Structure formats: C-alpha cells, structure tokens
Short mmCIF file of C-alpha atoms in Angstrom, two decimals:
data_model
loop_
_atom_site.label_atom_id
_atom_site.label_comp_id
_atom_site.label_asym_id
_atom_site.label_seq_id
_atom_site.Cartn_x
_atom_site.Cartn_y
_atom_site.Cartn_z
CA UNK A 24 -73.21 -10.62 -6.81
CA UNK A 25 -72.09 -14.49 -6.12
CA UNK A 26 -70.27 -16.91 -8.12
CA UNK A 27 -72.13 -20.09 -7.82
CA UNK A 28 -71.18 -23.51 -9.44
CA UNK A 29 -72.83 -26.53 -9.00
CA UNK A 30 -73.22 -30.33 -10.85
CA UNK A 31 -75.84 -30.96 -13.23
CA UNK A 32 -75.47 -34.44 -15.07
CA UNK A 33 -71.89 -34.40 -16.86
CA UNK A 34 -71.68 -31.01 -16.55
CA UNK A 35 -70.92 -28.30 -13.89
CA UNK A 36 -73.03 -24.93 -13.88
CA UNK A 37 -71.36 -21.67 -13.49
CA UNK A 38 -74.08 -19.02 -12.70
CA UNK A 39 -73.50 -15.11 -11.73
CA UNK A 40 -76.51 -14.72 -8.89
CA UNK A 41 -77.31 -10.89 -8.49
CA UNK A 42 -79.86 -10.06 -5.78
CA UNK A 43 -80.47 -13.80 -5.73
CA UNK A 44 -81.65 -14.01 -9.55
CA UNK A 45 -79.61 -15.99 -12.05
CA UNK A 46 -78.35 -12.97 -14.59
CA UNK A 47 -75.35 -14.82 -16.80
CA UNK A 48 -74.80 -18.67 -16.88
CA UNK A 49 -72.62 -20.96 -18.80
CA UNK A 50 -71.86 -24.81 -18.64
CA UNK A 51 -68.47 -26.93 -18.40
CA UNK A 52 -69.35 -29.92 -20.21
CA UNK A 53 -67.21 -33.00 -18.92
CA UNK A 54 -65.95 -34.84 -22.24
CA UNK A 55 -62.62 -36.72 -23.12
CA UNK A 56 -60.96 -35.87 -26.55
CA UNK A 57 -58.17 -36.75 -28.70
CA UNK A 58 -54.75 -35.27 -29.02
CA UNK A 59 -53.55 -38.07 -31.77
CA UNK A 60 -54.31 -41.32 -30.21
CA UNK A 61 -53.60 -39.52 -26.70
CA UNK A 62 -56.69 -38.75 -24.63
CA UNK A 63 -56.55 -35.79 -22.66
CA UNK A 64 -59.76 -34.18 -20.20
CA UNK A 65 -61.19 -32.09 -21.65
CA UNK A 66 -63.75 -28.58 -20.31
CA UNK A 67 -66.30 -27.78 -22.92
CA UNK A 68 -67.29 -24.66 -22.04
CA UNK A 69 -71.42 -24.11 -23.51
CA UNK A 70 -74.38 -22.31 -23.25
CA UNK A 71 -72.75 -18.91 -22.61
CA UNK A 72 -75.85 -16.97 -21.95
CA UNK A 73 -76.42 -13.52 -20.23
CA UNK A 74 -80.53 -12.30 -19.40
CA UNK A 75 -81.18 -9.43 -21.64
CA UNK A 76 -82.03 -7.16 -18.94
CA UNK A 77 -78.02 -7.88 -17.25
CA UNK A 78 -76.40 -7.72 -20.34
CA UNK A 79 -73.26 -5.05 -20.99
CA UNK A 80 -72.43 -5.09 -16.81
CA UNK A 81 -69.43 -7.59 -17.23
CA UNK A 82 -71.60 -10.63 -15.73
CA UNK A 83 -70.25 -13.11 -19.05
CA UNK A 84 -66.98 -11.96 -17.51
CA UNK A 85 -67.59 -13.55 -14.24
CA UNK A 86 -68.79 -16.35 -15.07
CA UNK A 87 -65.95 -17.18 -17.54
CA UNK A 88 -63.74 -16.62 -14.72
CA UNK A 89 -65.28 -18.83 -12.50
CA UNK A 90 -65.33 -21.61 -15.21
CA UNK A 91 -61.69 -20.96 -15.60
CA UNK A 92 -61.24 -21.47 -11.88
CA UNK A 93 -63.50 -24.54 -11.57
CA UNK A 94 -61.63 -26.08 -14.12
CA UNK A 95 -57.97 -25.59 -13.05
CA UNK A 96 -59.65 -27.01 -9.63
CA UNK A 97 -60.93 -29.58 -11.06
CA UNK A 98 -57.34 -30.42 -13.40
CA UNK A 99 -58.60 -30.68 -16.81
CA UNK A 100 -55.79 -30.52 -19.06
CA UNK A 101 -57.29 -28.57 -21.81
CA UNK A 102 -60.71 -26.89 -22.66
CA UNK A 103 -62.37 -25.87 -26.24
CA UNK A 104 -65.62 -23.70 -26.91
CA UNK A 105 -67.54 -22.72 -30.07
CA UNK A 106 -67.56 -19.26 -29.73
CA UNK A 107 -67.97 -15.69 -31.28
CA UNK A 108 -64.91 -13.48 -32.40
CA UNK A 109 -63.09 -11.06 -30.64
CA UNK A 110 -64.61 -11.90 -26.78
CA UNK A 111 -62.68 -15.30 -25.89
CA UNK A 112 -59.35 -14.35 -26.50
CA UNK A 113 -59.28 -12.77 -23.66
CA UNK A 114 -58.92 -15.60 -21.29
CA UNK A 115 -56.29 -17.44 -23.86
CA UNK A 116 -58.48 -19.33 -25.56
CA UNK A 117 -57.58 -19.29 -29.62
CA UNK A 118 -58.90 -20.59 -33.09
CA UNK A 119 -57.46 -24.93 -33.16
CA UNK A 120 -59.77 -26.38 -35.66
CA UNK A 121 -60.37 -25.41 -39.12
CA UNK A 122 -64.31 -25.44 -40.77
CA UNK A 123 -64.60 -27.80 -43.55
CA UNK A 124 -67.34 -27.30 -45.85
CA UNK A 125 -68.21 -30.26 -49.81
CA UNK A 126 -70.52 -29.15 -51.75
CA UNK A 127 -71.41 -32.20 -53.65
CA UNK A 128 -73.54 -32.01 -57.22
CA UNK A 129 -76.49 -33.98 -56.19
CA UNK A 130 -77.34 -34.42 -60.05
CA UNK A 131 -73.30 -35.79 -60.76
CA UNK A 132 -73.42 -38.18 -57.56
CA UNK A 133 -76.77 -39.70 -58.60
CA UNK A 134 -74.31 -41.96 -60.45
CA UNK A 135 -73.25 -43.40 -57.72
CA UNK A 136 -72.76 -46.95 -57.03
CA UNK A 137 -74.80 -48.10 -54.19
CA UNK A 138 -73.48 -51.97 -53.72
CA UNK A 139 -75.08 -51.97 -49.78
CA UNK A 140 -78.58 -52.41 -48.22
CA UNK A 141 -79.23 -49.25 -46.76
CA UNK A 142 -82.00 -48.65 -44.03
CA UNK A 143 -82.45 -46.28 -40.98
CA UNK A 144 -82.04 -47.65 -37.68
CA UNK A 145 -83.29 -47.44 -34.71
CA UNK A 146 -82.62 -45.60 -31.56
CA UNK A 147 -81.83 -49.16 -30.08
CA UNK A 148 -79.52 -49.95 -32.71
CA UNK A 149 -77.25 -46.87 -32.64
CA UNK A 150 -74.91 -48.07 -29.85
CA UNK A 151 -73.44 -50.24 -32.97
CA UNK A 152 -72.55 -47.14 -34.60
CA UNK A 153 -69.62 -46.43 -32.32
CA UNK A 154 -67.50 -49.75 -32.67
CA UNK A 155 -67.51 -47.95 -36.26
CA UNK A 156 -67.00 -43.99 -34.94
CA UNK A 157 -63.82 -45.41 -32.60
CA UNK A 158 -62.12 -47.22 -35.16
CA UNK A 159 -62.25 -44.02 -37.63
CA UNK A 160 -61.31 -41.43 -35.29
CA UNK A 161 -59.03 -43.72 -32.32
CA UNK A 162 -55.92 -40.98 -34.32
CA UNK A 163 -58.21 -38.25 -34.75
CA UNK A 164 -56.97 -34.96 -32.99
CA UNK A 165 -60.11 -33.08 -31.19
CA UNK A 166 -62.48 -36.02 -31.89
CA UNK A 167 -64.64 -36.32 -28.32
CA UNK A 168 -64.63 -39.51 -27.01
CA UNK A 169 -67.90 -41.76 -27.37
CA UNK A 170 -68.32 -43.47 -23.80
CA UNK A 171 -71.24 -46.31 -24.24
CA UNK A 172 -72.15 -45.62 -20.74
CA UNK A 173 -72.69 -41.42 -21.73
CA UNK A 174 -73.39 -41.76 -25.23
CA UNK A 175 -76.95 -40.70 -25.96
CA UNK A 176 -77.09 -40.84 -29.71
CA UNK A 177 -76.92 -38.53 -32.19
CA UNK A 178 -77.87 -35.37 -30.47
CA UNK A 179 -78.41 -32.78 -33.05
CA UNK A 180 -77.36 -32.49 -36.70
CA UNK A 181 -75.49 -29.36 -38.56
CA UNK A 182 -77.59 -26.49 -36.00
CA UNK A 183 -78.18 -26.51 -32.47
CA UNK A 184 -80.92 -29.26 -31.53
CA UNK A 185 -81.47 -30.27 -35.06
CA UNK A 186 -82.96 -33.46 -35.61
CA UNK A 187 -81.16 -36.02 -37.32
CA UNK A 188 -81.89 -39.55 -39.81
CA UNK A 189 -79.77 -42.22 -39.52
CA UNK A 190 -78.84 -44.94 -41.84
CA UNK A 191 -76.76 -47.72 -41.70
CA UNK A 192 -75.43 -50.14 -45.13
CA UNK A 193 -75.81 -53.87 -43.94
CA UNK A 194 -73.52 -56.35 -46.39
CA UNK A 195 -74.37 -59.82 -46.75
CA UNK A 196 -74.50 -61.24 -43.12
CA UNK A 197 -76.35 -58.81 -41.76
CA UNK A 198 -73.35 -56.85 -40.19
CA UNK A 199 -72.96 -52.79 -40.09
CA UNK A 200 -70.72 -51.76 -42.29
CA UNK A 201 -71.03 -48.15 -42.71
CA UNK A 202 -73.91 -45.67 -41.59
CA UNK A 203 -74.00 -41.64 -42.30
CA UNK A 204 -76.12 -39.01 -40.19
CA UNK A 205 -78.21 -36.44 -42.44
CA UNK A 206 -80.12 -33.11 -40.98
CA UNK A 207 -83.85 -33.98 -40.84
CA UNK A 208 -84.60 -30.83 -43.20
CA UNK A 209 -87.41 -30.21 -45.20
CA UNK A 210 -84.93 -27.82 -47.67
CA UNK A 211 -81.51 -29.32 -47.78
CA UNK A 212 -79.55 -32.60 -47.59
CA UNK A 213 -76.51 -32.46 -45.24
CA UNK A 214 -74.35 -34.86 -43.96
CA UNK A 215 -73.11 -34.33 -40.52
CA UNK A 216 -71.50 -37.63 -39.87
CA UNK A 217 -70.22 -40.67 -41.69
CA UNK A 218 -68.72 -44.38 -40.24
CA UNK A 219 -67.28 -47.20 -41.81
CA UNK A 220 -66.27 -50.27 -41.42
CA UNK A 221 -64.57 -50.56 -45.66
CA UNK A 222 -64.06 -48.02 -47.75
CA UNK A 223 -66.34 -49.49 -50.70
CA UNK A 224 -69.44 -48.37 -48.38
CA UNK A 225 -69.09 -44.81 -49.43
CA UNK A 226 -71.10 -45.37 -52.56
CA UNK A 227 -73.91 -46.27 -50.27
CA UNK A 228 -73.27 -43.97 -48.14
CA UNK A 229 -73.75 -40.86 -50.42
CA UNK A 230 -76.62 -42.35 -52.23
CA UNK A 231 -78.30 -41.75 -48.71
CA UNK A 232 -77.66 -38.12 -49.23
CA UNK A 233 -79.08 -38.50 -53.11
CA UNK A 234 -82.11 -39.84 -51.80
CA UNK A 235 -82.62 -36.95 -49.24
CA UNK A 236 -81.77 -33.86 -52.27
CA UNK A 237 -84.30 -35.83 -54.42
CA UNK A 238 -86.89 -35.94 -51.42
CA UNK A 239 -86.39 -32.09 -50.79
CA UNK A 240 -85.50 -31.06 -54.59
CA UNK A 241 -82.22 -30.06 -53.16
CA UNK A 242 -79.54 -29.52 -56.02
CA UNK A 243 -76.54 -29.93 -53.94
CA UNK A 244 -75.35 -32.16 -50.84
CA UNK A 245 -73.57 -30.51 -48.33
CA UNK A 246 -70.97 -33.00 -46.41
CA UNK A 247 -69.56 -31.73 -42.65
CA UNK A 248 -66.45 -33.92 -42.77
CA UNK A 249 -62.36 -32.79 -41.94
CA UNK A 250 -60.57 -32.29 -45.40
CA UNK A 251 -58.46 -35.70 -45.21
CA UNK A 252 -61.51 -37.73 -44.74
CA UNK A 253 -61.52 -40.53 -46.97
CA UNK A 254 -65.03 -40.35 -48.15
CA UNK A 255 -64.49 -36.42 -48.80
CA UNK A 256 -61.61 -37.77 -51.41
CA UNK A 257 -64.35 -40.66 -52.57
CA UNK A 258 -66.58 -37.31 -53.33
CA UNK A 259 -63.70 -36.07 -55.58
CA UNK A 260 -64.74 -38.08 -58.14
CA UNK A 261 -68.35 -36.52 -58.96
CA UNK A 262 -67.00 -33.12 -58.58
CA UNK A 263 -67.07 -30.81 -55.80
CA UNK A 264 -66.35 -27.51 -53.89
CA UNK A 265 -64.35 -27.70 -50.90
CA UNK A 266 -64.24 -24.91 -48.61
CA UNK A 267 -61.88 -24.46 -46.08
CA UNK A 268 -62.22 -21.69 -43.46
CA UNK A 269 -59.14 -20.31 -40.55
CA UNK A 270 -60.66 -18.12 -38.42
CA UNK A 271 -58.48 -14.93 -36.62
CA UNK A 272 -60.94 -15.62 -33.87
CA UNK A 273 -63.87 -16.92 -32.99
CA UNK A 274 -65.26 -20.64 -33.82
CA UNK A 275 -63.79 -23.59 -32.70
CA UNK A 276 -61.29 -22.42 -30.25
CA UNK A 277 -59.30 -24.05 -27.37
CA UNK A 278 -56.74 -23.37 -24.50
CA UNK A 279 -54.43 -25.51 -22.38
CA UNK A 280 -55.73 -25.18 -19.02
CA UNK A 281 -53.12 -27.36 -16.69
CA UNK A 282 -49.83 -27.55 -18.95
CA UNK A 283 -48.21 -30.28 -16.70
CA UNK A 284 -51.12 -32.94 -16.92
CA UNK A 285 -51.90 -32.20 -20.34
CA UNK A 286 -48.21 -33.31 -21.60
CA UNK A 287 -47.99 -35.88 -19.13
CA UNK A 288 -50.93 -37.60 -21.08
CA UNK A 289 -49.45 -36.42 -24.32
CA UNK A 290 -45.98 -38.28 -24.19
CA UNK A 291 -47.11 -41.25 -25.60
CA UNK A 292 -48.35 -39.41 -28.56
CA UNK A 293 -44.96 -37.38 -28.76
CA UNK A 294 -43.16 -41.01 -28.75
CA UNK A 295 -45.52 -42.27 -31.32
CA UNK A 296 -44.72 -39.00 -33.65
CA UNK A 297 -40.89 -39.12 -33.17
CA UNK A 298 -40.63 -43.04 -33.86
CA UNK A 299 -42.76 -42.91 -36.71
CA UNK A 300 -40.87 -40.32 -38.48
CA UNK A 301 -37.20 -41.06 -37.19
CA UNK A 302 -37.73 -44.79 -38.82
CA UNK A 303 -39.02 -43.66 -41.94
CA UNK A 304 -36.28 -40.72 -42.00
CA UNK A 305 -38.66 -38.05 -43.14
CA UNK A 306 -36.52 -35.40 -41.97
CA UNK A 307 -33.17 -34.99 -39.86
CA UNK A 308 -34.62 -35.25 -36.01
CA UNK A 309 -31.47 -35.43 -33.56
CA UNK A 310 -31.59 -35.45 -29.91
CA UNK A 311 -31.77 -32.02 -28.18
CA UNK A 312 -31.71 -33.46 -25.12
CA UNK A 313 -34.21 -31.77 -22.97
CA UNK A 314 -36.31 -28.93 -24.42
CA UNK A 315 -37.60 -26.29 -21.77
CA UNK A 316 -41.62 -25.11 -22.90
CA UNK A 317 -41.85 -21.93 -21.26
CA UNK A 318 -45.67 -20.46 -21.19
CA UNK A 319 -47.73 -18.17 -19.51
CA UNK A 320 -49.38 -20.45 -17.53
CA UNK A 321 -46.25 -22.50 -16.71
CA UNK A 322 -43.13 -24.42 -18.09
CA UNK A 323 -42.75 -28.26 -18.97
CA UNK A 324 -39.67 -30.12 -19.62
CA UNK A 325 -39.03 -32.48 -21.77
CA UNK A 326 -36.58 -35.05 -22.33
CA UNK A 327 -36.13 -36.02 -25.96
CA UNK A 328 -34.15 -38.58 -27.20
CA UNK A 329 -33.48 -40.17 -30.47
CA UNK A 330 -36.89 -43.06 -29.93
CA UNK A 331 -38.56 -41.65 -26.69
CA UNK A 332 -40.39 -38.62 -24.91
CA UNK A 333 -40.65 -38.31 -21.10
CA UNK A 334 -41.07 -35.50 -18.73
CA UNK A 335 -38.20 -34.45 -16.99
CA UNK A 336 -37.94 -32.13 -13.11
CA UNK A 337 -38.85 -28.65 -14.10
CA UNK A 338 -35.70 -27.53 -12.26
CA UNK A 339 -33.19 -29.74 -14.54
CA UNK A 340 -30.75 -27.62 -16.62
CA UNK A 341 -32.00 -27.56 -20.49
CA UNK A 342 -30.42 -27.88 -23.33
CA UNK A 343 -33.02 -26.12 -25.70
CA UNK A 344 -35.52 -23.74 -24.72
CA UNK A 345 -39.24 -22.79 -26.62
CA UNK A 346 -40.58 -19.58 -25.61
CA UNK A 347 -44.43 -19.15 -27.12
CA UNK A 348 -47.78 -18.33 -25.11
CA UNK A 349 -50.21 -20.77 -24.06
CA UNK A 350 -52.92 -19.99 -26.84
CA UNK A 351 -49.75 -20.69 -29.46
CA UNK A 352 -48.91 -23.72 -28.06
CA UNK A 353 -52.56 -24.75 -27.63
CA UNK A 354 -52.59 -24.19 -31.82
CA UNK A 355 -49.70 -26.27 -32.05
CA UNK A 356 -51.20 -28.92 -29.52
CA UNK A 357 -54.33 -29.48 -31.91
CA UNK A 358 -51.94 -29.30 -35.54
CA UNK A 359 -53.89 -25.62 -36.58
CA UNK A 360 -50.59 -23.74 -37.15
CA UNK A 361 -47.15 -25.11 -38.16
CA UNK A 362 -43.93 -24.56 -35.49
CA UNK A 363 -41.75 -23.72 -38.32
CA UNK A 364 -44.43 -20.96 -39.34
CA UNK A 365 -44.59 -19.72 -35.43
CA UNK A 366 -40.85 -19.75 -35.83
CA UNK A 367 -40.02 -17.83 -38.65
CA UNK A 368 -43.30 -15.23 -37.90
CA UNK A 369 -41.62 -14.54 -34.24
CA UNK A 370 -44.23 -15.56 -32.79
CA UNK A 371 -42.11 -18.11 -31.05
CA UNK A 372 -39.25 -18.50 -29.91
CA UNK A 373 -36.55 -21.54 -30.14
CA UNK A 374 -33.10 -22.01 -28.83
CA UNK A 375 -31.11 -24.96 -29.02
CA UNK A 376 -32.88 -27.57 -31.42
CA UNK A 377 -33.66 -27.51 -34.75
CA UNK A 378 -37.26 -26.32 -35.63
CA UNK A 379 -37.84 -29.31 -37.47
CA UNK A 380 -38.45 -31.00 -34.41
CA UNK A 381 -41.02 -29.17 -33.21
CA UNK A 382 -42.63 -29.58 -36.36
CA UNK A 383 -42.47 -33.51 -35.69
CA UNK A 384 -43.83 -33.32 -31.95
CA UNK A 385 -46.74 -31.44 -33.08
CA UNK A 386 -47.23 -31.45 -36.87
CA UNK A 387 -50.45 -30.00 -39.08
CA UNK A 388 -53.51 -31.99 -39.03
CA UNK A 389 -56.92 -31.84 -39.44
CA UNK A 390 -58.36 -31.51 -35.88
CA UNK A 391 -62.30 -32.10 -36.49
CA UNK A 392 -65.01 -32.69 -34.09
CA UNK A 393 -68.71 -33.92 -35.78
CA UNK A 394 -71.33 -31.99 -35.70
CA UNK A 395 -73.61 -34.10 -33.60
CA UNK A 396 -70.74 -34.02 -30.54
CA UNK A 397 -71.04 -30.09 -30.73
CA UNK A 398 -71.69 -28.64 -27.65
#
C-alpha cells in the first residue's frame, strides 16, 4: 500500500494505491476564504471516496492522513470539509458553520413587488455577477473567494451537480442590480444564491422564485441563505419558517491546520474587531498585554493593546494565557461558539484577561458558504 498525491487542476489528489489499484481517494481543493474581511488559504478537503470492495480496511484513514500531511507541507492555514458525523473528528476537524434553512409561502410572496426587469443570463454574462457576490460577502466569515481567473460559474445548485437558472434584475440603464440562483427542478423552487447591488431588488428577486413554484406547482420556496442575510429579513414580511440547525458533528466542519500563518493573516481582522468595538464602547476591553494561545498543534502570541493586534516571539513572557484545543479555537475562529460559553463550560481555559475580550477578537457570526461554492 502507497500514499500517492499528485496535481489535478486546483486541486491535489490523495489516492491509497494497493497492489497498484486506486482503493480510497479524496481531493484538497485549493480555495481562499474569509475570516471577516481577512483572507486566509484555505484546504477543502472533497470527494472522500473508498471502492466498495476496500471498504472497512482503514484505507479513508490513510488517505486523510496524507491530506493532512500535504497540507501542513503545503502551509494552508486552515481547511473545512462537508462531511458525515462521528468519522472527522478524529483528525480535529469540528462543526464551524451553522445550516440555515426559509421556508417562504409561495402563495403570501406572490404579493410581492417586482419594480426590476428580470431575465436569465447567459453563461457569458455571469462574470458580472461577482462585482455583486464580493461586495456582499468582502465581511463574510467562510465565504470562498470568487477569483475571475478560477471562477467557472455557478457550478451546482442545493445537491451535488445540480443544475442551476440564473437571473439577473436590470434597472433603468441597463446595469445589474441584483440576480438570484434557483435549482433547475422539475418539483421545487429553491434559492441557492442571491446578489445585490440595493436592497429594493429583493422584491424582484423573490418573484423569480414565485415564478419557478408556479411553474412546478410548488407551494413553498425554499431560500439557502445565512440567518442575518438581508433578503432573509426582506422574507419576514410574507411570513416564514426559519430553521436553524448546530450540528455535534458532522456537516460543515473545519480545523486550523498551521496556527502561526493562519493568525498572522488574521491580525488585521483582530485590529478591525478591537477598534470597532473599543470606539463605540460596547463593552469594557483593556489591554492584557500579550495573551499566550496554547493548542495542540502549537501556541501563538499575541500582543494586544488598547487599538492594535500584532504577533509577538513565541518565547516572550505573557501576561494572559488561553488554554483550548485546536478544533475549539477553530469554532471560535469561524464565530460558531461564543468564548464566554467555552469559558464558563470548561472547555477553555483563560488566565489573565477578562473573557470579554476574547469574545471581541472572535465574536458569533454567521459563517455561510453558498451552495453553488460547495465542494
């Protein structure tokens, strides 16, 4: 049995070769994503896949480990996976984004107010889509980054492969304005993806998914979108279900695979957090000086002062120390779990600063990626 890895477009393949036949593969897929407006390297790890006839022999095993060793070789700072309960925990990866599921009354939105042209656009036209997708999710904590060069479009919808329609609302001069990506179904109307330019595009936008429950005598629309997503609060106002899911495992999960890089890219994004709430005076933050993160994987220092986050010699004496394992941290990192909760729930540990910083260096939010960037 041989570990073999090997390029194949953006992605590196991680095969287990037994008696020279490919038993259990899996792919790294090479993608950037946010942490806030900080944009860290990130592994997606896809495609897990074992041949029926090698399954049960620990071959998934082996090639997990290699993709854990190609990508701490390679120095990506984190990595994320969509993955089944109970088997990925096992190489520190845990649950960071939450499933958001609207359930929208197609009968009550039919009152909607569509005030834009609406039409579906080309494959040529969708590169306009993502002056639209950057300006909505530039902040938006595990949104992938959207590379014109790599972009290829829309690649599926809700499911694996699934194809897509999309539609973009034109105002006046001709210009994009807004655009939302349904499934292609012949049973259901979902939204996967919506981008705008102005908020009062949303009417158009949802009269999109109207059109599509009327086509397939669906009676309600189903919108993929985080939970403080403008247009899911535009929704509000025909009625609707929101559901809200926190897995113990499985799903969207992530780890931290080089702790060093990954807060080296993330000061910025610490600064940002501690300036915004120290002017507005949201809650007492006072210097601790510098705050030790001691992990599993590693420790980071960090120097915190009243306006500014750096990182400071791993060997310089600390005046506060946080004690918590990777996969906790990596929760923090993406907003899925509160410090203060960690805290109090010993499931963490903190010495010498008040808690309430930690919740300002990494506080809840709603980490989403969109459907069509699923891997």
């Amino acid at each position: 049995m041989t570990i073999q890895t090997r390029q194949v477009g953006d992605a590196y393949l991680v095969e287990c070769v037994v008696s020279g036949v490919q038993a259990s593969r899996l792919f790294v897929r090479d993608r950037r994503t946010h942490i806030g407006t900080a944009v860290l390297r990130m592994g997606g790890i896809a495609d897990v896949e074992t041949d029926e006839h090698y399954r049960r022999r620990g071959y998934a095993r082996h090639v997990l480990d290699g993709a854990m060793a190609l990508m701490q070789d390679k120095r990506y700072d984190i990595s994320t996976l969509f993955g089944i309960s109970d088997f990925y925990p096992r190489w520190g990866y845990a649950p960071v984004f939450p499933e958001t599921r609207v359930f929208v009354s197609a009968k009550d939105a039919a009152a909607v107010n569509a005030t834009y042209r609406l039409r579906r656009l080309t494959r040529n036209e969708l590169p306009a889509t993502l002056e639209l997708y950057r300006r909505n999710n530039a902040a938006r904590t595990g949104a992938i980054v959207r590379q014109r060069s790599m972009w290829s479009g829309f690649r599926h919808g809700s499911r694996h492969k699934w194809p897509t329609n999309v539609y973009g609302a034109f105002d006046g001069r001709g210009r994009l304005t807004g655009y939302v990506v349904l499934d292609k179904s012949p049973a259901e109307a979902i939204i996967v993806e919506v981008g705008y330019r102005r908020e009062d595009v949303f009417g158009t936008l949802l009269a999109a998914g109207v059109r599509q429950a009327r086509r397939v005598k669906a009676e309600q629309i189903h919108v993929l979108a985080p939970a403080d997503h403008p247009f899911v609060e535009f929704c509000q106002q025909f009625g609707c279900r929101v559901v809200i899911q926190y897995h113990r495992s499985g799903g969207a999960m992530g780890r931290i695979i080089n702790l060093e890089g990954c807060f080296s890219r993330l000061v910025p994004e610490l600064t940002r957090r501690l300036r915004r709430v120290g002017t507005r005076h949201a809650v007492p933050v006072r210097s601790s000086g510098r705050l030790r993160v001691a992990t599993d994987i590693g420790e980071v220092v960090l120097r915190i002062t009243h306006d500014a986050v750096s990182i400071a010699e791993s060997s310089s004496a600390t005046d506060a120390r946080l004690d918590i394992t990777q996969a906790a941290l990596s929760q923090l990192l993406f907003g899925y779990r509160a410090a203060s909760a960690m805290v109090q729930s010993k499931q963490a540990s903190l010495r010498g600063a008040p808690v309430e910083l930690l919740d300002v260096l990494f506080p809840r939010v709603w980490a989403y990626v969109w459907h069509p960037d699923y891997f």
